[in-house]
Amino acid sequence: MSKMNKAYLINPHDAEVVGVKIPQDDYVKIQELIGCRCFSVGGYLDNGDVIYIDDEGLFSATHFFRIKDINGGMPLAGKGIVIGTGKDGASASAKTSKNELLEMVRWVYAMDKHGEVLFDVKASAKGQAAETEVVVL
């Protein structure tokens, strides 16, 4: 039986972060969870955890999220997966806790025509919009 790794699904459609288990190096499971044909790295957290996103998300996404210092703070399209990385690039359990991730994730609700965020909301420990903050450009 394959090793199971702890990961998190960031779901801007439902404004929630959910713990998931992903079999070792199972890219098909990541595709299923994100709901995509192909995925790519959206960025890396300071502890080495990786964020996978839909590689074609900008073509069809209607929901976005962002994490400070990831992708220059620009929104990431659609759902994302946070999972750890091990030796030689193999997948591993995420080092980030759910509470840490909830403090980082912001649900994006308004952008200008250049993709700049006009309004976003911080995720709470319950996965719901908790703190409203207008972003001044």
XYZ file of N, CA and C in Angstrom:
411
model
N 0.837 -1.187 0.000
C 0.000 0.000 0.000
C 0.878 1.245 0.000
N 0.484 2.219 -0.741
C 1.210 3.469 -0.899
C 1.110 4.345 0.355
N 2.176 5.078 0.636
C 2.190 6.021 1.757
C 1.197 7.146 1.485
N 0.451 7.562 2.510
C -0.510 8.659 2.380
C 0.111 9.917 2.976
N 0.010 11.021 2.256
C 0.539 12.299 2.718
C -0.590 13.247 3.091
N -0.392 13.968 4.192
C -1.339 14.995 4.626
C -1.164 16.206 3.724
N -2.272 16.738 3.228
C -2.264 17.908 2.361
C -3.518 18.726 2.659
N -3.629 19.866 2.004
C -4.801 20.724 2.188
C -5.325 21.176 0.842
N -6.650 21.124 0.703
C -7.325 21.636 -0.473
C -7.806 23.043 -0.148
N -7.347 24.017 -0.920
C -7.830 25.390 -0.789
C -8.938 25.544 -1.812
N -10.159 25.777 -1.340
C -11.324 25.805 -2.213
C -12.012 27.167 -2.143
N -11.692 28.073 -3.065
C -12.328 29.387 -3.029
C -13.811 29.363 -3.396
N -14.284 28.300 -4.047
C -15.699 28.177 -4.395
C -16.547 28.097 -3.137
N -16.075 27.370 -2.136
C -16.793 27.203 -0.873
C -16.154 27.991 0.266
N -15.116 28.770 -0.031
C -14.372 29.564 0.962
C -13.961 28.688 2.145
N -13.236 27.589 1.829
C -12.795 26.697 2.895
C -11.450 26.055 2.568
N -10.766 25.682 3.630
C -9.518 24.924 3.542
C -9.785 23.593 4.225
N -9.573 22.490 3.505
C -9.935 21.163 3.995
C -8.709 20.254 3.979
N -8.504 19.519 5.059
C -7.436 18.526 5.097
C -7.789 17.341 4.219
N -6.828 16.865 3.448
C -7.027 15.709 2.568
C -5.811 14.793 2.684
N -5.963 13.548 2.271
C -4.859 12.587 2.204
C -4.612 12.278 0.731
N -3.343 12.335 0.336
C -2.969 12.066 -1.056
C -1.912 10.969 -1.065
N -2.136 9.894 -1.810
C -1.123 8.838 -1.903
C 0.205 9.391 -2.430
N 1.289 8.795 -2.008
C 2.629 9.220 -2.400
C 2.736 9.424 -3.913
N 3.117 10.626 -4.321
C 3.376 10.975 -5.726
C 2.221 10.638 -6.670
N 0.986 10.765 -6.189
C -0.196 10.452 -7.002
C -0.717 11.724 -7.674
N -0.184 12.032 -8.849
C -0.587 13.249 -9.542
C -2.046 13.209 -9.991
N -2.588 12.017 -10.237
C -3.982 11.899 -10.668
C -4.921 12.359 -9.553
N -4.598 12.007 -8.307
C -5.424 12.450 -7.168
C -5.381 13.966 -7.033
N -4.221 14.568 -7.260
C -4.108 16.034 -7.213
C -4.965 16.657 -8.307
N -4.916 16.092 -9.517
C -5.759 16.590 -10.613
C -7.242 16.509 -10.249
N -7.646 15.393 -9.652
C -9.050 15.208 -9.266
C -9.472 16.241 -8.228
N -8.642 16.451 -7.212
C -8.987 17.384 -6.145
C -9.061 18.825 -6.650
N -8.124 19.197 -7.514
C -8.134 20.550 -8.058
C -9.205 20.687 -9.135
N -9.515 19.601 -9.801
C -10.505 19.626 -10.875
C -9.900 20.152 -12.167
N -8.719 19.598 -12.512
C -8.025 20.109 -13.689
C -7.444 18.978 -14.527
N -7.029 19.333 -15.729
C -6.375 18.413 -16.649
C -4.877 18.368 -16.373
N -4.304 19.543 -16.068
C -2.880 19.620 -15.735
C -2.679 20.699 -14.671
N -1.659 20.517 -13.852
C -1.419 21.487 -12.784
C 0.041 21.895 -12.775
N 0.305 23.002 -12.105
C 1.672 23.506 -12.008
C 1.891 24.091 -10.611
N 3.116 24.453 -10.338
C 3.458 25.038 -9.039
C 3.014 26.494 -9.030
N 2.192 26.833 -8.041
C 1.760 28.223 -7.860
C 2.734 28.986 -6.992
N 3.510 28.257 -6.183
C 4.495 28.878 -5.311
C 4.904 27.938 -4.199
N 5.851 28.404 -3.406
C 6.353 27.626 -2.267
C 6.203 28.436 -0.989
N 5.777 27.775 0.069
C 5.742 28.420 1.383
C 7.150 28.420 1.958
N 7.378 29.236 2.966
C 8.718 29.363 3.560
C 9.285 28.033 4.056
N 8.413 27.113 4.472
C 8.878 25.828 5.010
C 9.108 24.764 3.932
N 8.949 25.126 2.669
C 9.170 24.190 1.575
C 7.907 23.539 1.037
N 6.768 23.689 1.718
C 5.515 23.161 1.172
C 5.234 23.843 -0.163
N 4.646 23.095 -1.077
C 4.350 23.592 -2.411
C 2.849 23.797 -2.571
N 2.471 24.771 -3.382
C 1.068 25.010 -3.723
C 0.907 24.654 -5.190
N 0.072 23.650 -5.465
C -0.243 23.278 -6.837
C -1.559 23.930 -7.229
N -1.617 24.442 -8.443
C -2.832 25.076 -8.962
C -3.100 24.568 -10.378
N -4.319 24.801 -10.838
C -4.717 24.443 -12.204
C -3.878 25.256 -13.181
N -3.132 24.583 -14.028
C -2.265 25.255 -14.990
C -3.062 26.072 -16.007
N -4.306 25.700 -16.218
C -5.164 26.411 -17.169
C -6.269 27.188 -16.467
N -6.093 27.425 -15.171
C -7.131 28.052 -14.363
C -7.558 29.426 -14.822
N -6.641 30.207 -15.347
C -7.002 31.558 -15.781
C -7.944 31.571 -16.976
N -8.031 30.454 -17.692
C -8.935 30.392 -18.844
C -10.394 30.280 -18.432
N -10.654 29.691 -17.254
C -12.055 29.429 -16.903
C -12.425 29.707 -15.449
N -11.478 30.041 -14.604
C -11.777 30.201 -13.177
C -12.677 31.403 -12.913
N -13.573 31.226 -11.968
C -14.444 32.308 -11.513
C -14.176 32.645 -10.051
N -13.359 31.838 -9.374
C -13.048 32.036 -7.965
C -11.527 32.022 -7.783
N -11.065 32.897 -6.902
C -9.633 33.082 -6.716
C -9.281 33.157 -5.238
N -8.027 32.880 -4.933
C -7.500 33.076 -3.588
C -6.093 33.624 -3.722
N -5.561 34.130 -2.633
C -4.172 34.547 -2.652
C -3.536 34.297 -1.302
N -2.219 34.217 -1.333
C -1.418 34.039 -0.130
C -0.279 35.047 -0.230
N -0.138 35.866 0.799
C 0.902 36.892 0.800
C 2.255 36.266 0.453
N 3.020 36.956 -0.353
C 4.370 36.557 -0.772
C 4.396 35.360 -1.721
N 3.250 34.856 -2.152
C 3.193 33.798 -3.154
C 2.710 34.432 -4.451
N 3.415 34.215 -5.529
C 3.046 34.773 -6.826
C 2.980 36.304 -6.760
N 3.830 36.900 -5.947
C 3.847 38.352 -5.808
C 2.585 38.909 -5.184
N 1.836 38.058 -4.457
C 0.580 38.490 -3.849
C -0.582 38.524 -4.816
N -0.322 38.161 -6.082
C -1.385 38.151 -7.088
C -2.294 36.943 -6.866
N -3.552 37.052 -7.283
C -4.497 35.951 -7.092
C -4.101 34.679 -7.843
N -4.451 33.548 -7.253
C -4.288 32.235 -7.874
C -5.681 31.767 -8.273
N -5.809 31.249 -9.482
C -7.105 30.899 -10.045
C -7.553 29.503 -9.639
N -8.810 29.392 -9.224
C -9.404 28.097 -8.905
C -8.902 27.517 -7.601
N -8.996 26.195 -7.497
C -8.597 25.478 -6.282
C -7.092 25.266 -6.244
N -6.565 25.044 -5.028
C -5.149 24.765 -4.861
C -4.928 23.633 -3.879
N -3.786 22.989 -3.978
C -3.370 21.931 -3.054
C -2.062 22.356 -2.410
N -1.991 22.281 -1.081
C -0.739 22.505 -0.364
C -0.270 21.150 0.144
N 0.954 20.776 -0.250
C 1.523 19.490 0.141
C 3.020 19.681 0.356
N 3.608 18.813 1.140
C 5.040 18.899 1.409
C 5.870 18.327 0.278
N 7.157 18.624 0.327
C 8.100 18.054 -0.622
C 9.221 17.380 0.158
N 9.648 16.239 -0.332
C 10.701 15.484 0.335
C 11.958 15.459 -0.504
N 12.791 14.490 -0.208
C 14.045 14.334 -0.941
C 13.774 14.082 -2.420
N 14.595 14.646 -3.249
C 14.517 14.448 -4.696
C 13.174 14.849 -5.285
N 12.431 15.735 -4.619
C 11.171 16.235 -5.150
C 9.964 15.357 -4.915
N 10.131 14.252 -4.195
C 8.988 13.379 -3.904
C 8.005 14.112 -2.993
N 6.727 13.767 -3.083
C 5.744 14.388 -2.199
C 5.917 13.885 -0.777
N 5.482 14.727 0.167
C 5.559 14.407 1.589
C 4.381 15.092 2.277
N 4.158 14.770 3.526
C 3.088 15.443 4.269
C 3.414 16.921 4.422
N 2.384 17.746 4.355
C 2.552 19.188 4.521
C 3.080 19.493 5.916
N 4.009 20.428 5.996
C 4.524 20.892 7.290
C 3.622 21.978 7.859
N 2.934 22.673 6.996
C 2.034 23.755 7.401
C 0.804 23.161 8.079
N 0.378 23.774 9.172
C -0.853 23.327 9.844
C -2.053 24.012 9.191
N -3.216 23.468 9.420
C -4.431 24.065 8.870
C -4.615 25.478 9.412
N -4.384 25.671 10.705
C -4.545 27.006 11.286
C -3.563 28.008 10.684
N -2.327 27.579 10.442
C -1.352 28.466 9.797
C -1.816 28.841 8.394
N -2.322 27.870 7.674
C -2.790 28.114 6.314
C -3.994 29.055 6.307
N -4.895 28.866 7.251
C -6.063 29.740 7.332
C -5.678 31.187 7.613
N -4.580 31.388 8.311
C -4.090 32.747 8.560
C -3.477 33.362 7.307
N -3.007 32.542 6.379
C -2.349 33.023 5.157
C -3.316 33.266 4.001
N -4.348 32.446 3.911
C -5.243 32.461 2.748
C -6.217 33.636 2.816
N -6.404 34.258 1.661
C -7.405 35.317 1.519
C -8.250 34.985 0.292
N -9.573 35.093 0.444
C -10.500 34.853 -0.671
C -10.631 36.156 -1.444
N -10.420 36.113 -2.730
C -10.460 37.309 -3.565
C -11.859 37.475 -4.137
N -12.452 38.660 -3.901
C -13.816 38.909 -4.358
C -13.929 39.994 -5.417
N -12.902 40.825 -5.586
C -12.968 41.860 -6.626
C -11.561 42.188 -7.113
N -11.434 42.268 -8.444
C -10.168 42.644 -9.068
C -10.456 43.669 -10.161
N -9.463 44.490 -10.464
C -9.628 45.395 -11.596
C -9.255 44.665 -12.882
N -9.329 45.357 -14.004
C -9.086 44.703 -15.298
C -7.646 44.251 -15.486
N -6.738 44.685 -14.607
C -5.336 44.281 -14.678
C -5.010 43.147 -13.711
N -6.024 42.642 -13.000
C -5.818 41.555 -12.054
C -5.398 42.010 -10.672
N -5.398 43.319 -10.441
C -5.074 43.829 -9.106
C -6.269 43.623 -8.181
N -5.992 43.143 -6.975
C -7.056 42.866 -6.019
C -7.606 44.173 -5.454
N -8.926 44.314 -5.496
C -9.594 45.479 -4.930
C -10.223 45.146 -3.585
N -10.651 43.876 -3.417
C -11.341 43.476 -2.190
C -11.072 42.005 -1.937
N -10.628 41.683 -0.723
C -10.455 40.284 -0.345
C -10.809 40.110 1.117
N -11.000 38.854 1.514
C -11.442 38.530 2.865
C -10.543 37.438 3.430
N -10.120 37.617 4.665
C -9.261 36.639 5.330
C -10.086 35.411 5.737
N -9.518 34.229 5.546
C -10.184 32.987 5.949
C -10.084 32.839 7.471
N -11.090 32.286 8.094
C -11.076 32.073 9.545
C -10.804 30.607 9.852
N -10.698 30.282 11.129
C -10.461 28.904 11.558
C -11.602 27.977 11.163
N -12.767 28.509 10.909
C -13.901 27.682 10.487
C -14.038 27.644 8.977
N -13.123 28.302 8.274
C -13.162 28.270 6.817
C -14.143 29.237 6.207
N -14.704 30.109 7.011
C -15.652 31.088 6.507
C -15.015 32.471 6.526
N -15.596 33.402 5.796
C -15.098 34.773 5.798
C -15.205 35.318 7.215
N -14.091 35.793 7.766
C -14.070 36.218 9.154
C -13.745 37.691 9.324
N -12.816 38.177 8.551
C -12.343 39.537 8.743
C -12.330 40.220 7.397
N -13.058 41.304 7.258
C -13.117 42.024 6.004
C -12.063 43.106 6.019
N -11.351 43.228 4.927
C -10.297 44.229 4.817
C -10.285 44.743 3.398
N -10.478 46.033 3.229
C -10.394 46.631 1.910
C -8.935 46.887 1.612
N -8.496 46.441 0.471
C -7.096 46.602 0.074
C -6.958 47.922 -0.653
N -6.106 48.800 -0.154
C -5.872 50.089 -0.790
C -4.761 49.935 -1.802
N -5.022 50.355 -3.022
C -4.017 50.215 -4.087
C -3.145 51.433 -4.168
